[in-house]
Coordinates of C-alpha atoms in Angstrom, one line a residue:
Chain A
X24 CA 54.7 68.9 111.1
X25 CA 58.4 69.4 110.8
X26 CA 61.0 66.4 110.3
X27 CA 64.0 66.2 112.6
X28 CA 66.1 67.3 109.5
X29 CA 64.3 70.4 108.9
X30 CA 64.1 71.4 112.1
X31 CA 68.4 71.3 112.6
X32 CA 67.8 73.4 109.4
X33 CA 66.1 76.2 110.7
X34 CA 68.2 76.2 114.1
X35 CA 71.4 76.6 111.7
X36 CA 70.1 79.1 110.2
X37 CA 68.5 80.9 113.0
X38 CA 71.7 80.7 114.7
X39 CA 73.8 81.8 112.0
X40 CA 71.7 84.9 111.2
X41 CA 71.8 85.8 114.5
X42 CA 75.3 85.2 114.9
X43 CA 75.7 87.6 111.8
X44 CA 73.6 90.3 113.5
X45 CA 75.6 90.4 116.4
X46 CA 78.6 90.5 115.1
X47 CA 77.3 93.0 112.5
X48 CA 75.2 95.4 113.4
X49 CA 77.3 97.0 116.6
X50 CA 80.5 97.5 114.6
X51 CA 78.3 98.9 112.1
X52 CA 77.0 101.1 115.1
X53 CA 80.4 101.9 116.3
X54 CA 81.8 103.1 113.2
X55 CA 79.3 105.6 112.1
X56 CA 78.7 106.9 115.8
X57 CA 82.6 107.2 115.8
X58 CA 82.4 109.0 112.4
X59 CA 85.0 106.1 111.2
X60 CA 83.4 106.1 108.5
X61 CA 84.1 109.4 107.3
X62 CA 87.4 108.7 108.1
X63 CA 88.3 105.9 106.3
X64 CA 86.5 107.5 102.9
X65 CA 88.9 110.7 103.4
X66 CA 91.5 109.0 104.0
X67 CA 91.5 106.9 101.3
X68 CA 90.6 109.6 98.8
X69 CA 93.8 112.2 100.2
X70 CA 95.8 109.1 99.8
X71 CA 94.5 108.2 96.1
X72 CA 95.3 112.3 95.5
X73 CA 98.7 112.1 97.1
X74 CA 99.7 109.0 94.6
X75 CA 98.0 111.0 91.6
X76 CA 100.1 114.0 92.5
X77 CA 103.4 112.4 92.8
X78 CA 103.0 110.7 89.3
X79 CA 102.7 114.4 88.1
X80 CA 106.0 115.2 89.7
X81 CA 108.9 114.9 88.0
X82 CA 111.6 114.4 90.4
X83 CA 111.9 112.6 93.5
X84 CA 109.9 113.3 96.8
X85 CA 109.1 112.5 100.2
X86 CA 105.8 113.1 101.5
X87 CA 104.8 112.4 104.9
X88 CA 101.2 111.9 105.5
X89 CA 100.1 112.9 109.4
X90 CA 96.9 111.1 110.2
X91 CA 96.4 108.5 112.9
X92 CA 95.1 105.3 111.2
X93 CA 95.0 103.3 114.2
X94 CA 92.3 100.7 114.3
X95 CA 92.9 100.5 110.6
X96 CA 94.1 99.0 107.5
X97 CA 95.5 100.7 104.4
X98 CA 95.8 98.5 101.4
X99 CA 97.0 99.4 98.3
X100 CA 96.4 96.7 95.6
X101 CA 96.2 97.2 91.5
X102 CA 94.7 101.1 90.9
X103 CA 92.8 100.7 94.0
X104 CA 92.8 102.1 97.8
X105 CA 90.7 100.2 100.6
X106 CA 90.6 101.1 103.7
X107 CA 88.6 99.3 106.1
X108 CA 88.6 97.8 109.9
X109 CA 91.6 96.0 111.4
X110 CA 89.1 93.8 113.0
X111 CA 87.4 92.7 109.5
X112 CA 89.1 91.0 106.2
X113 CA 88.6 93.3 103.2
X114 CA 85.3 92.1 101.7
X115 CA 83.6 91.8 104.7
X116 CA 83.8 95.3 106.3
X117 CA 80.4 96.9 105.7
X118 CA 81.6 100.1 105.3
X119 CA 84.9 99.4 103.5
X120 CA 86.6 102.2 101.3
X121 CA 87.3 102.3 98.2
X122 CA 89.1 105.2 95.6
X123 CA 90.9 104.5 92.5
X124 CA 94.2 106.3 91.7
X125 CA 96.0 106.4 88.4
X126 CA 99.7 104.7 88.4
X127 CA 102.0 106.0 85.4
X128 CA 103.7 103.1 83.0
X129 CA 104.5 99.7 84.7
X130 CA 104.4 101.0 88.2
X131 CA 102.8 99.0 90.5
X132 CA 101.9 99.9 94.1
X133 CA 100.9 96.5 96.3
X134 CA 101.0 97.7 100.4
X135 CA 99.5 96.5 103.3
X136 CA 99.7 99.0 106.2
X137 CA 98.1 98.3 109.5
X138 CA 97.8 100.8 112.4
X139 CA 99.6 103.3 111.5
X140 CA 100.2 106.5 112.9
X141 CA 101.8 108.2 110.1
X142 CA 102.5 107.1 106.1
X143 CA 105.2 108.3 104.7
X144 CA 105.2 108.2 100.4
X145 CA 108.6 108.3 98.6
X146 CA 109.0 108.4 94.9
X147 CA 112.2 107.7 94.2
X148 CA 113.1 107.3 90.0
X149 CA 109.5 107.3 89.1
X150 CA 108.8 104.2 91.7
X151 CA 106.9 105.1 94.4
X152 CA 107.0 103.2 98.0
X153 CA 104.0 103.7 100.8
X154 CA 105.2 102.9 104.2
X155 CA 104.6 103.9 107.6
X156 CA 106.2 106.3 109.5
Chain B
X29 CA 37.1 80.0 93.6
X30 CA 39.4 77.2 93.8
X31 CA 42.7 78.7 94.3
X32 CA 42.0 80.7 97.7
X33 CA 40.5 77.1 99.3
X34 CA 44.2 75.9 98.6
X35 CA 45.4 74.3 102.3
X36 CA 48.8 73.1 101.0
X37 CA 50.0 76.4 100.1
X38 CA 49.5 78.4 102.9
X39 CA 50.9 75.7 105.3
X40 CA 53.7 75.8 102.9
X41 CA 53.9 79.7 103.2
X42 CA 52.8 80.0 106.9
X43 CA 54.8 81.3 109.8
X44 CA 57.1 79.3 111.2
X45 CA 57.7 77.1 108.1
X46 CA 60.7 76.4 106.4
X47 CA 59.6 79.0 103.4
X48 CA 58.7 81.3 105.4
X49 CA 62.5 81.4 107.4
X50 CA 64.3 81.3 104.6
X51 CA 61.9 84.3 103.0
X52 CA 62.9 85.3 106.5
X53 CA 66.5 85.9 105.8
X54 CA 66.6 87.0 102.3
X55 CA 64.7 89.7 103.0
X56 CA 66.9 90.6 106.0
X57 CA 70.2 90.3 104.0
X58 CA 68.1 92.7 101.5
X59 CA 67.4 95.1 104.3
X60 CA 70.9 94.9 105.9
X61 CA 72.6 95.5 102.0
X62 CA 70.1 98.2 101.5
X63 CA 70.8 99.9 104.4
X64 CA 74.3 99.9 104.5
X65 CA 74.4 101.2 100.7
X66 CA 71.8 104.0 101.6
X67 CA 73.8 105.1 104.3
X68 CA 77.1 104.4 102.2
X69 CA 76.0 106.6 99.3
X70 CA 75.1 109.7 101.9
X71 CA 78.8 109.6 103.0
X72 CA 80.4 109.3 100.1
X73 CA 77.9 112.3 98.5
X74 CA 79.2 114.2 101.5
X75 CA 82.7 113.5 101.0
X76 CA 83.2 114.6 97.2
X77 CA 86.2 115.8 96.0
X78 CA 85.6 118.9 94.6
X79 CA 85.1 119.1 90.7
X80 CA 88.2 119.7 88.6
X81 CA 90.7 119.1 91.6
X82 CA 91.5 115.4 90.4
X83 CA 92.1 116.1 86.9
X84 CA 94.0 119.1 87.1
X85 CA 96.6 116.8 89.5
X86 CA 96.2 114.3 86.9
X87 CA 96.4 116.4 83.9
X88 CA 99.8 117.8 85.1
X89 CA 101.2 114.2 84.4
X90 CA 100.8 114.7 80.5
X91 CA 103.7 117.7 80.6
X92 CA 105.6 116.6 84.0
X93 CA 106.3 112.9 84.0
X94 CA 108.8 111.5 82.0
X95 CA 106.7 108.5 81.7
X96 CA 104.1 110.7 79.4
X97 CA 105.4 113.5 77.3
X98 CA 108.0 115.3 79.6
X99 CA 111.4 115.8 77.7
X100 CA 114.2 114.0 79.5
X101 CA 117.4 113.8 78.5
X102 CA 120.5 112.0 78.5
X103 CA 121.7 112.2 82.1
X104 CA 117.9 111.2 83.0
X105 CA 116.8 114.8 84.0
X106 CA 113.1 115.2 83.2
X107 CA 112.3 118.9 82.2
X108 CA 108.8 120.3 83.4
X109 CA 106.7 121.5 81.0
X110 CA 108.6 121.1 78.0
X111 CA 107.3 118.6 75.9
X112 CA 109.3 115.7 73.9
X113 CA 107.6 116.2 70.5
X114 CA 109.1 112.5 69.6
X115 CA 107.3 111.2 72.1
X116 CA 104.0 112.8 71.5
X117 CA 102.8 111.0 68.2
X118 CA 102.5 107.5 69.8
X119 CA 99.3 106.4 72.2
X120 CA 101.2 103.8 73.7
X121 CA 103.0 106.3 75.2
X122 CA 99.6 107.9 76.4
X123 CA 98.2 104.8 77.6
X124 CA 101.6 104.3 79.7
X125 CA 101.6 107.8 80.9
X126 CA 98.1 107.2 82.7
X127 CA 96.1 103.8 83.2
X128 CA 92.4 104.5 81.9
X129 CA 91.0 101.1 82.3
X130 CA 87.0 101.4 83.9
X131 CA 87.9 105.1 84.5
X132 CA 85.8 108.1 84.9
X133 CA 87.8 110.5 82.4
X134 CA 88.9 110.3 78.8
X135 CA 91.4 112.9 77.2
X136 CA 92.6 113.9 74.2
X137 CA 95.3 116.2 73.8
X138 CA 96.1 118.5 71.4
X139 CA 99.8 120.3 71.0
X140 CA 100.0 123.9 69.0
X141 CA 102.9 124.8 67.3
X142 CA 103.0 128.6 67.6
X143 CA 104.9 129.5 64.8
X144 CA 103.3 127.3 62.5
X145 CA 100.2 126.8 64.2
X146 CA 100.6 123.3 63.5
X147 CA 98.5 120.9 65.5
X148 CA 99.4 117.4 66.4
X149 CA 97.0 115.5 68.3
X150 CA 96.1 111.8 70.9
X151 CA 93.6 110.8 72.6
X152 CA 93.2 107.8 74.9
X153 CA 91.5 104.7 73.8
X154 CA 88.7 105.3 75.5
X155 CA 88.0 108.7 74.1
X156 CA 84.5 109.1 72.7
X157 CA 84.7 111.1 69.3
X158 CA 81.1 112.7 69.8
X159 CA 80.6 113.3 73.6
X160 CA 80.7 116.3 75.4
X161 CA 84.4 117.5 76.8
X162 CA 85.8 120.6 78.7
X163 CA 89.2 122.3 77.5
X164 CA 91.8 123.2 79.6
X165 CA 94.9 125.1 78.0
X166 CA 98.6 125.2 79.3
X167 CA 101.2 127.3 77.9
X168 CA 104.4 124.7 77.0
X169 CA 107.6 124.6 75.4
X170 CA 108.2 121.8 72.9
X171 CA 111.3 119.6 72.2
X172 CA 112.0 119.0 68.8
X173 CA 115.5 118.8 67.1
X174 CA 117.3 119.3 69.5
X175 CA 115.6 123.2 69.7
X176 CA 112.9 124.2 72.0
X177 CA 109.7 126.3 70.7
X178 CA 107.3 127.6 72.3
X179 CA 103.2 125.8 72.1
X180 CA 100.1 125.1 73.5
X181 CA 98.6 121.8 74.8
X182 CA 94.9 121.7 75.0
X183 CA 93.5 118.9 76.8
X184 CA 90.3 118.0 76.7
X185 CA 88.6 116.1 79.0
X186 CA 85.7 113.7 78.4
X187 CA 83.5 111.8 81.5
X188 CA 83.8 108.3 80.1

């Protein structure tokens, strides 16, 4: 027989699993019946491509980058590119993505776009800004 | 047989015991991971970049930027492919021209005086002196002494 204890126990847990399932398992369902989830792994390969190309260009540029991202986040932190549900933090989007790019010398890219209809990349003496549009 | 006659264990074990939740959930977070990287792995399969499309952007770098082995001069205007030959003996210089930490490619490159046939080379710290490595050749003008010659970069490029 169960103690009191153990019992509370297994209704946390029950609860919590549950609670994880529901919040879970339909966003899960939403984003691959939506195809989000090829979205978000496109778009954050063009944009690792984009910031690879405009390191290998030697002047300044402007590129604009026409893709509704609404409903999601762009971050740009150290080498890497996540993209992943406005609704979620970071880590816990299942079906976060990731691409690495490849910065030149000291330059640093850290960006936070949410929503955005359009991005806009500027490299301006070798430093390069992401912003939206 | 002793061990099958063992009442304690399966009460332990049963349904509806606390073992038998918690066994419960692991093995649902297991199924939940598992899917999601099964399912994961098939879209990002499906989404590849084609092969050789990110390292000829990032192989451009190497005779573009002037933050690898571009010539720029005084005034700050970088020259495209025409390479500083005082910049190209020093792998700090390569290591600031493109960050290779945990990355999927290696190079070295190799720059041919045509006159001379002279060859200087660098490779990244993480090149592999035995592995396998593809070659990809640009025609380039080199910087040297104030006088520009004509060369050849070979870079060749190593899965690390």
């Amino acid at each position: 027989m169960a103690k009191r204890g153990q019992l509370v126990i297994k209704a946390l847990i029950i609860l919590i699993v549950s609670a994880i399932l529901i919040i879970l398992y339909p966003s899960v369902g939403e984003t691959f019946g939506k195809r989000d989830v090829y979205k978000k792994v496109v778009t954050a390969r063009e944009i690792a491509l984009i910031i690879d190309a405009l390191y290998s260009y030697p002047y300044d540029v402007a590129v604009s980058y026409e893709k509704d991202l609404t409903g999601l986040i762009v971050e740009i932190s150290g080498e890497n590119i996540f993209v992943y549900d406005s609704r979620f933090s970071r880590n816990l989007d299942p079906t976060l993505a990731a691409y690495r790019f490849y910065p030149t010398g000291p330059n640093k890219i850290d960006a936070k776009l949410e929503n955005a209809k359009n991005l806009k990349f500027e490299k301006i003496k070798n430093e390069l800004i992401i912003k939206k549009e | 047989m002793k061990q099958f006659s063992n009442k304690k264990a399966t009460e332990l074990w049963g349904p509806g015991s606390m073992m038998f939740f918690i066994l419960f959930v692991v093995a649902l977070g297991f199924s939940i991971l598992l899917s999601s990287i099964i399912i994961n792995s098939f879209v990002t399969k499906n989404l590849e970049i084609p092969v050789g499309v990110e390292e000829t952007i990032l192989i451009e770098r190497f005779y573009n930027s002037p933050d690898c082995f571009a010539y720029e001069d005084e005034s700050g205007r970088v020259y495209q492919k025409i390479i500083d030959l005082s910049k190209f003996n020093s792998r700090g210089i390569l290591d600031k021209c493109i960050s290779l930490t945990d990355s999927k490619y290696a190079f070295k490159l190799e720059l041919v005086d045509f006159r001379s046939s002279e060859k200087l080379s660098i490779t990244t710290s993480n090149w592999a002196n035995f592995g396998n490595s593809r070659i990809e050749q640009k025609y380039v003008s080199v910087h040297s002494d104030n006088k520009i010659k004509n060369g050849k970069l070979l870079i060749h490029i190593q899965n690390a």
